[in-house]
Amino acid sequence: MRLESVELIRVKMPLVRPFRTSFGEQTVRDVLLVNAYTGDGHGWGECVAQVDPFYSEEFIDGAQMVLETWLIPQVLAQQSVVAEDVPELLKNIKGHRSAKAALEMAILDAQLRARGHSLSRYLGGVRDTVEVGVSVGITNSVDELLDVVAGYVADGYTRVKLKIEPGWDVEPVRAVRARFNDLRLQVDANTAYRVGDIEHLKKLDEFGLLLIEQPFEEDDLATHALFAQQISTAVCLDESIVSTRSTEVAIDAGACSIVNIKVGRVGGLIESRKIHDLCVSRGVDVWCGGMLESGVGRAANVALASMSGFTLPGDISASNRYFAQDITEPFELVGSCLKVPTGPGLGVTVDQEMLASLGAVRTHITGR
Ligand code: NPG
């Protein structure tokens, strides 16, 4: 397959509700889409980098720049390319995993659309529907949190993730657990704690949580391992997991018993599949994380989560949890599940009129 040109599309999608984490608040999702035009047709990818480098070192303007200046020209220079070549082709460029993931996704989508195969089938998915959860940001009060959670429970979600940070942890979790006895509950700290907080965090053991996600800094496997020995709740890693190798090191160190896989954070769907396979072979449960994706990235997440090792519900909510209107056909909750697309490639269609009405800005890179 020859890559002819790539179009980068930037579009701002307002979120239906502000999303607050320990690293900031978001009200609008600044989406970067990648459209790969090949000799065999075109395909879509989505870059999950955020506006600010607060979740990871990547940020959306930097991702666009590295795509335009290095990643896309390097692939355009090839006579022929398939998605499986992309990780190796881009290996000389350090980091920038979510930018690489978006380009790989677009090329893979084009390839699969041309073959008529769905992404789920390509990845070896085993499910038609995937169980999903919802991630709830930090709110101004515990009462407000209870109202937000009640709304999601009424929508059908049976697994809720609460964002925590120092000063917003044991009490909000206690209140949610007291009101929603049967709810599957987990917490995510996005690296907000330090080794001295271990005694305090151990109090979370009494709430029957599914897991505690990334309490400590991403390069601090030692503190995660120490914590895992002292708490009965499962420790899950997100930010620390950036490759198959880092996953192996984390498992060997005893730093986690559960792994969150995010396509952007690990550099693509092909690396995601490798991490999944490693975790399955090591008896480690995995689940699919989310980065407030549009329908394009969500389609990839749903396909990934259809693989056998994804035994826990993902942070892949229905489109209406994020946006009043998505840029693809919406993903809707059926019970507490989303349907896995069966059409070719990502299996969704991007609404070009919707992109235009949102004021999408396009950059076309031909390279030749
Ligand atoms: O449903 O897509 C979603 C959001 C899930 O909480 C979620 N994502 O730290 O995992 C996270 C968090 C996040 C969102 C991180 C946006 C970075 C950016």
Short mmCIF file of C-alpha atoms and ligand atoms in Angstrom, two decimals:
data_model
loop_
_atom_site.label_atom_id
_atom_site.label_comp_id
_atom_site.label_asym_id
_atom_site.label_seq_id
_atom_site.Cartn_x
_atom_site.Cartn_y
_atom_site.Cartn_z
CA MET A 1 0.00 0.00 0.00
CA ARG A 2 1.38 3.43 -0.90
CA LEU A 3 0.74 6.37 1.41
CA GLU A 4 -0.12 9.26 -0.95
CA SER A 5 -0.83 12.07 1.51
CA VAL A 6 -2.06 12.74 5.04
CA GLU A 7 -4.54 15.32 6.24
CA LEU A 8 -4.45 16.56 9.83
CA ILE A 9 -7.73 17.89 11.14
CA ARG A 10 -8.09 19.90 14.35
CA VAL A 11 -11.51 20.32 15.85
CA LYS A 12 -12.69 21.58 19.23
CA MET A 13 -15.52 19.56 20.73
CA PRO A 14 -17.21 21.00 23.85
CA LEU A 15 -17.60 18.46 26.68
CA VAL A 16 -21.09 18.11 28.15
CA ARG A 17 -19.62 18.51 31.65
CA PRO A 18 -16.22 19.81 32.83
CA PHE A 19 -13.78 17.00 33.64
CA ARG A 20 -11.48 17.74 36.60
CA THR A 21 -8.48 15.64 37.57
CA SER A 22 -5.49 16.21 39.86
CA PHE A 23 -3.74 17.82 36.87
CA GLY A 24 -6.39 20.28 35.72
CA GLU A 25 -9.88 20.83 34.37
CA GLN A 26 -11.06 20.36 30.79
CA THR A 27 -14.21 21.80 29.25
CA VAL A 28 -13.39 21.33 25.57
CA ARG A 29 -11.70 18.41 23.83
CA ASP A 30 -9.19 19.69 21.28
CA VAL A 31 -9.19 16.75 18.88
CA LEU A 32 -6.47 15.97 16.33
CA LEU A 33 -7.62 13.58 13.61
CA VAL A 34 -5.35 11.96 11.06
CA ASN A 35 -6.70 11.02 7.66
CA ALA A 36 -4.34 8.77 5.68
CA TYR A 37 -4.87 8.69 1.90
CA THR A 38 -3.43 5.57 0.36
CA GLY A 39 -3.48 3.99 -3.08
CA ASP A 40 -6.12 1.62 -1.66
CA GLY A 41 -8.40 4.17 0.05
CA HIS A 42 -8.30 6.30 3.16
CA GLY A 43 -8.36 5.70 6.91
CA TRP A 44 -8.83 7.61 10.16
CA GLY A 45 -6.79 7.94 13.32
CA GLU A 46 -7.11 10.09 16.42
CA CYS A 47 -4.31 11.53 18.51
CA VAL A 48 -5.15 11.56 22.22
CA ALA A 49 -2.54 14.11 23.33
CA GLN A 50 -4.07 16.80 25.53
CA VAL A 51 -3.79 20.58 25.23
CA ASP A 52 -1.26 20.76 28.10
CA PRO A 53 1.66 18.46 28.94
CA PHE A 54 0.10 17.64 32.34
CA TYR A 55 -0.97 14.01 31.89
CA SER A 56 2.19 13.08 29.98
CA GLU A 57 4.95 15.05 28.27
CA GLU A 58 2.97 15.10 25.02
CA PHE A 59 0.64 17.96 24.06
CA ILE A 60 -1.54 18.45 21.04
CA ASP A 61 0.36 21.26 19.26
CA GLY A 62 3.61 19.32 19.75
CA ALA A 63 1.96 16.15 18.43
CA GLN A 64 0.79 17.98 15.32
CA MET A 65 4.24 19.43 14.78
CA VAL A 66 6.06 16.11 15.13
CA LEU A 67 3.54 14.49 12.78
CA GLU A 68 3.98 17.22 10.15
CA THR A 69 7.75 17.54 10.43
CA TRP A 70 8.99 14.01 11.06
CA LEU A 71 6.48 11.19 11.36
CA ILE A 72 4.38 11.72 8.24
CA PRO A 73 7.31 12.63 5.91
CA GLN A 74 9.18 9.51 7.04
CA VAL A 75 6.25 7.27 6.07
CA LEU A 76 5.49 9.22 2.87
CA ALA A 77 9.07 8.56 1.77
CA GLN A 78 8.42 4.79 1.62
CA GLN A 79 7.51 3.16 -1.69
CA SER A 80 5.03 1.00 0.11
CA VAL A 81 3.86 0.62 3.70
CA VAL A 82 1.60 -1.51 5.87
CA ALA A 83 0.57 -0.64 9.42
CA GLU A 84 2.74 -3.41 10.83
CA ASP A 85 5.84 -1.59 9.48
CA VAL A 86 4.99 1.72 11.14
CA PRO A 87 6.44 1.14 14.65
CA GLU A 88 9.83 0.12 13.20
CA LEU A 89 9.77 2.92 10.59
CA LEU A 90 9.27 5.55 13.30
CA LYS A 91 11.60 4.02 15.88
CA ASN A 92 14.35 6.61 15.35
CA ILE A 93 12.01 9.34 16.61
CA LYS A 94 12.04 9.24 20.40
CA GLY A 95 8.79 9.24 22.36
CA HIS A 96 5.76 11.01 20.82
CA ARG A 97 3.78 7.82 21.27
CA SER A 98 0.31 9.26 20.87
CA ALA A 99 1.31 11.01 17.64
CA LYS A 100 2.76 7.73 16.33
CA ALA A 101 -0.34 5.83 17.47
CA ALA A 102 -2.62 8.16 15.52
CA LEU A 103 -0.67 7.74 12.28
CA GLU A 104 -0.48 3.97 12.69
CA MET A 105 -4.24 3.88 13.39
CA ALA A 106 -5.06 5.81 10.21
CA ILE A 107 -2.87 3.53 8.06
CA LEU A 108 -4.30 0.41 9.70
CA ASP A 109 -7.84 1.70 9.21
CA ALA A 110 -7.16 2.28 5.50
CA GLN A 111 -5.62 -1.18 5.17
CA LEU A 112 -8.53 -2.92 6.91
CA ARG A 113 -11.19 -0.94 5.02
CA ALA A 114 -9.51 -2.03 1.78
CA ARG A 115 -9.57 -5.68 2.95
CA GLY A 116 -13.11 -5.43 4.32
CA HIS A 117 -12.02 -6.60 7.78
CA SER A 118 -13.03 -5.02 11.08
CA LEU A 119 -10.39 -3.85 13.54
CA SER A 120 -11.80 -6.21 16.17
CA ARG A 121 -11.32 -9.17 13.82
CA TYR A 122 -7.76 -8.00 13.02
CA LEU A 123 -6.91 -7.82 16.73
CA GLY A 124 -8.42 -11.24 17.43
CA GLY A 125 -11.39 -9.84 19.36
CA VAL A 126 -13.67 -12.42 20.95
CA ARG A 127 -16.68 -10.29 21.96
CA ASP A 128 -19.54 -8.55 20.13
CA THR A 129 -20.12 -6.17 23.01
CA VAL A 130 -17.77 -4.83 25.67
CA GLU A 131 -18.59 -3.89 29.22
CA VAL A 132 -17.79 -0.28 29.94
CA GLY A 133 -17.57 2.04 32.89
CA VAL A 134 -17.50 5.76 33.46
CA SER A 135 -14.78 7.97 34.89
CA VAL A 136 -16.01 10.70 37.22
CA GLY A 137 -13.90 13.82 37.74
CA ILE A 138 -13.31 15.70 40.98
CA THR A 139 -16.34 17.80 41.94
CA ASN A 140 -16.81 20.83 44.19
CA SER A 141 -18.55 18.87 46.94
CA VAL A 142 -19.37 15.32 47.98
CA ASP A 143 -23.09 16.04 47.40
CA GLU A 144 -22.35 17.07 43.84
CA LEU A 145 -20.28 13.89 43.35
CA LEU A 146 -23.16 11.74 44.63
CA ASP A 147 -25.53 13.45 42.17
CA VAL A 148 -23.15 12.92 39.25
CA VAL A 149 -22.63 9.24 40.14
CA ALA A 150 -26.40 8.76 40.60
CA GLY A 151 -26.94 10.14 37.08
CA TYR A 152 -24.49 7.66 35.56
CA VAL A 153 -25.94 4.76 37.54
CA ALA A 154 -29.39 5.75 36.23
CA ASP A 155 -27.92 5.70 32.69
CA GLY A 156 -26.91 2.06 33.23
CA TYR A 157 -23.24 2.20 34.24
CA THR A 158 -22.38 -0.45 36.81
CA ARG A 159 -18.69 0.43 37.17
CA VAL A 160 -17.53 3.87 38.20
CA LYS A 161 -14.01 5.27 38.50
CA LEU A 162 -13.50 8.19 40.86
CA LYS A 163 -10.62 10.59 40.40
CA ILE A 164 -8.78 11.17 43.65
CA GLU A 165 -6.05 13.54 44.86
CA PRO A 166 -4.68 14.48 48.30
CA GLY A 167 -7.60 16.03 50.19
CA TRP A 168 -10.19 14.31 47.94
CA ASP A 169 -9.94 10.59 48.53
CA VAL A 170 -11.19 8.60 51.55
CA GLU A 171 -14.26 10.76 52.30
CA PRO A 172 -15.72 10.98 48.78
CA VAL A 173 -15.07 7.26 48.26
CA ARG A 174 -16.74 6.46 51.59
CA ALA A 175 -19.79 8.54 50.63
CA VAL A 176 -20.16 6.92 47.21
CA ARG A 177 -19.71 3.44 48.64
CA ALA A 178 -22.30 4.13 51.39
CA ARG A 179 -24.89 5.23 48.85
CA PHE A 180 -24.12 2.69 46.08
CA ASN A 181 -23.50 -0.57 47.82
CA ASP A 182 -23.28 -2.83 44.76
CA LEU A 183 -21.51 -0.47 42.41
CA ARG A 184 -18.16 -1.66 41.09
CA LEU A 185 -15.91 1.16 42.17
CA GLN A 186 -12.27 2.02 41.47
CA VAL A 187 -10.09 5.09 41.97
CA ASP A 188 -7.46 6.87 39.88
CA ALA A 189 -4.84 9.23 41.33
CA ASN A 190 -2.91 10.16 38.17
CA THR A 191 0.43 10.12 40.09
CA ALA A 192 -0.76 12.60 42.77
CA TYR A 193 0.65 10.78 45.86
CA ARG A 194 4.10 10.18 47.37
CA VAL A 195 5.60 7.37 49.45
CA GLY A 196 4.65 9.17 52.68
CA ASP A 197 0.96 8.85 51.75
CA ILE A 198 0.96 5.04 51.88
CA GLU A 199 -0.53 4.81 55.39
CA HIS A 200 -3.34 7.17 54.42
CA LEU A 201 -4.09 5.38 51.14
CA LYS A 202 -4.36 2.05 52.96
CA LYS A 203 -7.65 3.35 54.37
CA LEU A 204 -9.14 2.78 50.91
CA ASP A 205 -8.98 -0.97 51.57
CA GLU A 206 -12.27 -0.88 53.46
CA PHE A 207 -14.36 0.09 50.40
CA GLY A 208 -14.03 -3.06 48.30
CA LEU A 209 -12.51 -1.25 45.32
CA LEU A 210 -11.72 -3.10 42.09
CA LEU A 211 -8.36 -1.33 41.94
CA ILE A 212 -6.31 1.73 42.75
CA GLU A 213 -4.80 3.26 39.63
CA GLN A 214 -1.42 4.98 39.41
CA PRO A 215 -1.11 6.49 42.89
CA PHE A 216 2.60 7.39 42.48
CA GLU A 217 4.80 8.97 39.83
CA GLU A 218 5.21 7.16 36.54
CA ASP A 219 8.89 6.34 37.04
CA ASP A 220 8.41 5.23 40.65
CA LEU A 221 7.83 1.49 40.34
CA ALA A 222 9.52 0.90 43.70
CA THR A 223 6.87 2.82 45.65
CA HIS A 224 4.09 1.07 43.73
CA ALA A 225 5.65 -2.29 44.61
CA LEU A 226 5.98 -1.32 48.27
CA PHE A 227 2.37 -0.16 48.31
CA ALA A 228 1.14 -3.32 46.57
CA GLN A 229 2.66 -5.37 49.41
CA GLN A 230 0.82 -3.36 52.04
CA ILE A 231 -2.67 -3.00 50.57
CA SER A 232 -5.13 -5.76 49.67
CA THR A 233 -6.80 -3.73 46.91
CA ALA A 234 -5.23 -4.41 43.50
CA VAL A 235 -2.74 -1.82 42.24
CA CYS A 236 -3.11 -0.87 38.58
CA LEU A 237 -0.67 1.13 36.45
CA ASP A 238 -1.54 3.64 33.74
CA GLU A 239 1.08 6.36 33.18
CA SER A 240 3.98 3.96 33.96
CA ILE A 241 3.00 1.61 31.14
CA VAL A 242 4.41 2.99 27.88
CA SER A 243 5.59 -0.17 26.07
CA THR A 244 5.70 -3.95 26.27
CA ARG A 245 9.11 -3.64 27.91
CA SER A 246 7.95 -1.24 30.62
CA THR A 247 4.98 -3.52 31.28
CA GLU A 248 7.27 -6.49 31.79
CA VAL A 249 9.53 -4.52 34.11
CA ALA A 250 6.52 -3.33 36.15
CA ILE A 251 5.09 -6.84 36.48
CA ASP A 252 8.50 -8.27 37.42
CA ALA A 253 8.92 -5.54 40.04
CA GLY A 254 5.58 -6.47 41.64
CA ALA A 255 4.38 -2.90 40.99
CA CYS A 256 0.95 -3.88 39.63
CA SER A 257 -1.44 -6.77 39.30
CA ILE A 258 -3.66 -4.98 36.75
CA VAL A 259 -2.68 -2.94 33.67
CA ASN A 260 -4.57 -0.13 31.96
CA ILE A 261 -3.86 -0.11 28.21
CA LYS A 262 -4.28 3.15 26.29
CA VAL A 263 -3.48 3.02 22.60
CA GLY A 264 -2.00 6.54 22.57
CA ARG A 265 0.10 6.13 25.68
CA VAL A 266 1.83 2.99 24.38
CA GLY A 267 2.37 4.16 20.79
CA GLY A 268 -0.31 2.30 18.89
CA LEU A 269 -2.69 -0.60 18.44
CA ILE A 270 0.08 -3.02 17.50
CA GLU A 271 2.00 -2.33 20.73
CA SER A 272 -1.31 -2.48 22.65
CA ARG A 273 -1.90 -5.99 21.32
CA LYS A 274 1.61 -7.03 22.39
CA ILE A 275 1.04 -5.68 25.91
CA HIS A 276 -2.29 -7.49 26.06
CA ASP A 277 -0.63 -10.75 25.02
CA LEU A 278 2.16 -10.31 27.58
CA CYS A 279 -0.35 -9.62 30.36
CA VAL A 280 -2.43 -12.65 29.42
CA SER A 281 0.70 -14.82 29.53
CA ARG A 282 1.60 -13.41 32.95
CA GLY A 283 -1.93 -13.73 34.41
CA VAL A 284 -2.36 -9.96 34.70
CA ASP A 285 -5.83 -8.50 34.04
CA VAL A 286 -6.06 -5.63 31.58
CA TRP A 287 -8.65 -3.00 30.78
CA CYS A 288 -8.89 -0.23 28.25
CA GLY A 289 -8.30 3.33 29.38
CA GLY A 290 -9.85 6.40 27.79
CA MET A 291 -8.67 9.92 26.96
CA LEU A 292 -12.00 11.61 26.19
CA GLU A 293 -11.80 10.44 22.58
CA SER A 294 -14.21 11.32 19.80
CA GLY A 295 -16.03 8.47 18.04
CA VAL A 296 -12.88 7.74 16.01
CA GLY A 297 -10.64 6.94 18.98
CA ARG A 298 -13.54 5.36 20.84
CA ALA A 299 -14.08 2.91 17.95
CA ALA A 300 -10.45 1.82 18.29
CA ASN A 301 -10.84 1.44 22.06
CA VAL A 302 -13.97 -0.66 21.75
CA ALA A 303 -12.29 -2.96 19.21
CA LEU A 304 -9.24 -3.33 21.46
CA ALA A 305 -11.42 -4.10 24.48
CA SER A 306 -13.04 -6.95 22.53
CA MET A 307 -9.82 -8.99 23.01
CA SER A 308 -9.99 -11.83 25.53
CA GLY A 309 -7.63 -10.41 28.16
CA PHE A 310 -9.71 -7.27 28.70
CA THR A 311 -11.48 -8.72 31.71
CA LEU A 312 -12.40 -5.46 33.45
CA PRO A 313 -14.77 -2.74 32.14
CA GLY A 314 -12.98 0.03 30.23
CA ASP A 315 -13.08 3.82 30.55
CA ILE A 316 -15.02 3.79 27.31
CA SER A 317 -18.34 5.45 27.92
CA ALA A 318 -21.18 6.15 25.52
CA SER A 319 -20.70 9.20 23.27
CA ASN A 320 -23.29 11.25 25.19
CA ARG A 321 -21.18 11.08 28.37
CA TYR A 322 -18.67 13.31 26.57
CA PHE A 323 -20.35 15.23 23.73
CA ALA A 324 -23.80 16.58 22.86
CA GLN A 325 -23.04 15.34 19.34
CA ASP A 326 -20.18 13.10 18.30
CA ILE A 327 -18.38 13.40 14.95
CA THR A 328 -19.26 9.78 14.11
CA GLU A 329 -22.43 7.82 14.65
CA PRO A 330 -22.79 7.75 18.45
CA PHE A 331 -21.78 4.84 20.66
CA GLU A 332 -24.77 4.04 22.86
CA LEU A 333 -25.10 2.05 26.05
CA VAL A 334 -26.91 -1.26 25.79
CA GLY A 335 -27.22 -2.32 29.42
CA SER A 336 -23.73 -1.53 30.62
CA CYS A 337 -22.09 -2.41 27.28
CA LEU A 338 -21.14 -0.85 23.96
CA LYS A 339 -21.45 -2.76 20.69
CA VAL A 340 -18.19 -3.57 18.93
CA PRO A 341 -18.27 -2.13 15.38
CA THR A 342 -18.35 -4.84 12.72
CA GLY A 343 -17.82 -2.71 9.61
CA PRO A 344 -14.45 -2.51 7.84
CA GLY A 345 -11.60 -0.88 9.77
CA LEU A 346 -12.74 1.24 12.70
CA GLY A 347 -16.29 0.69 11.45
CA VAL A 348 -17.44 4.27 11.96
CA THR A 349 -18.06 7.11 9.50
CA VAL A 350 -16.86 10.62 10.20
CA ASP A 351 -19.53 13.27 9.69
CA GLN A 352 -17.81 15.85 7.47
CA GLU A 353 -20.63 18.38 7.87
CA MET A 354 -20.31 18.13 11.62
CA LEU A 355 -16.55 18.74 11.32
CA ALA A 356 -17.24 21.82 9.17
CA SER A 357 -19.87 23.13 11.60
CA LEU A 358 -17.34 22.81 14.44
CA GLY A 359 -14.87 24.91 12.44
CA ALA A 360 -12.36 22.13 11.73
CA VAL A 361 -8.93 23.33 10.59
CA ARG A 362 -7.24 21.15 7.99
CA THR A 363 -3.59 20.76 7.00
CA HIS A 364 -2.69 18.58 4.01
CA ILE A 365 0.76 17.01 3.83
CA THR A 366 1.79 15.53 0.49
CA GLY A 367 5.53 15.38 0.90
CA ARG A 368 6.14 14.91 -2.81
O1 NPG B 1 -13.78 8.26 29.63
O2 NPG B 1 -12.27 8.82 28.19
C1 NPG B 1 -12.72 8.78 29.32
C2 NPG B 1 -11.91 9.41 30.42
C3 NPG B 1 -11.24 8.40 31.28
O3 NPG B 1 -10.44 9.23 33.33
C4 NPG B 1 -10.23 9.05 32.17
N1 NPG B 1 -9.12 9.42 31.59
O4 NPG B 1 -6.24 9.60 33.62
O5 NPG B 1 -7.21 7.97 32.67
C5 NPG B 1 -7.11 9.17 32.89
C6 NPG B 1 -8.09 10.14 32.29
C7 NPG B 1 -7.54 11.16 31.34
C8 NPG B 1 -8.40 11.89 30.59
C9 NPG B 1 -6.21 11.36 31.22
C10 NPG B 1 -7.92 12.82 29.71
C11 NPG B 1 -5.76 12.31 30.34
C12 NPG B 1 -6.61 13.03 29.61
#
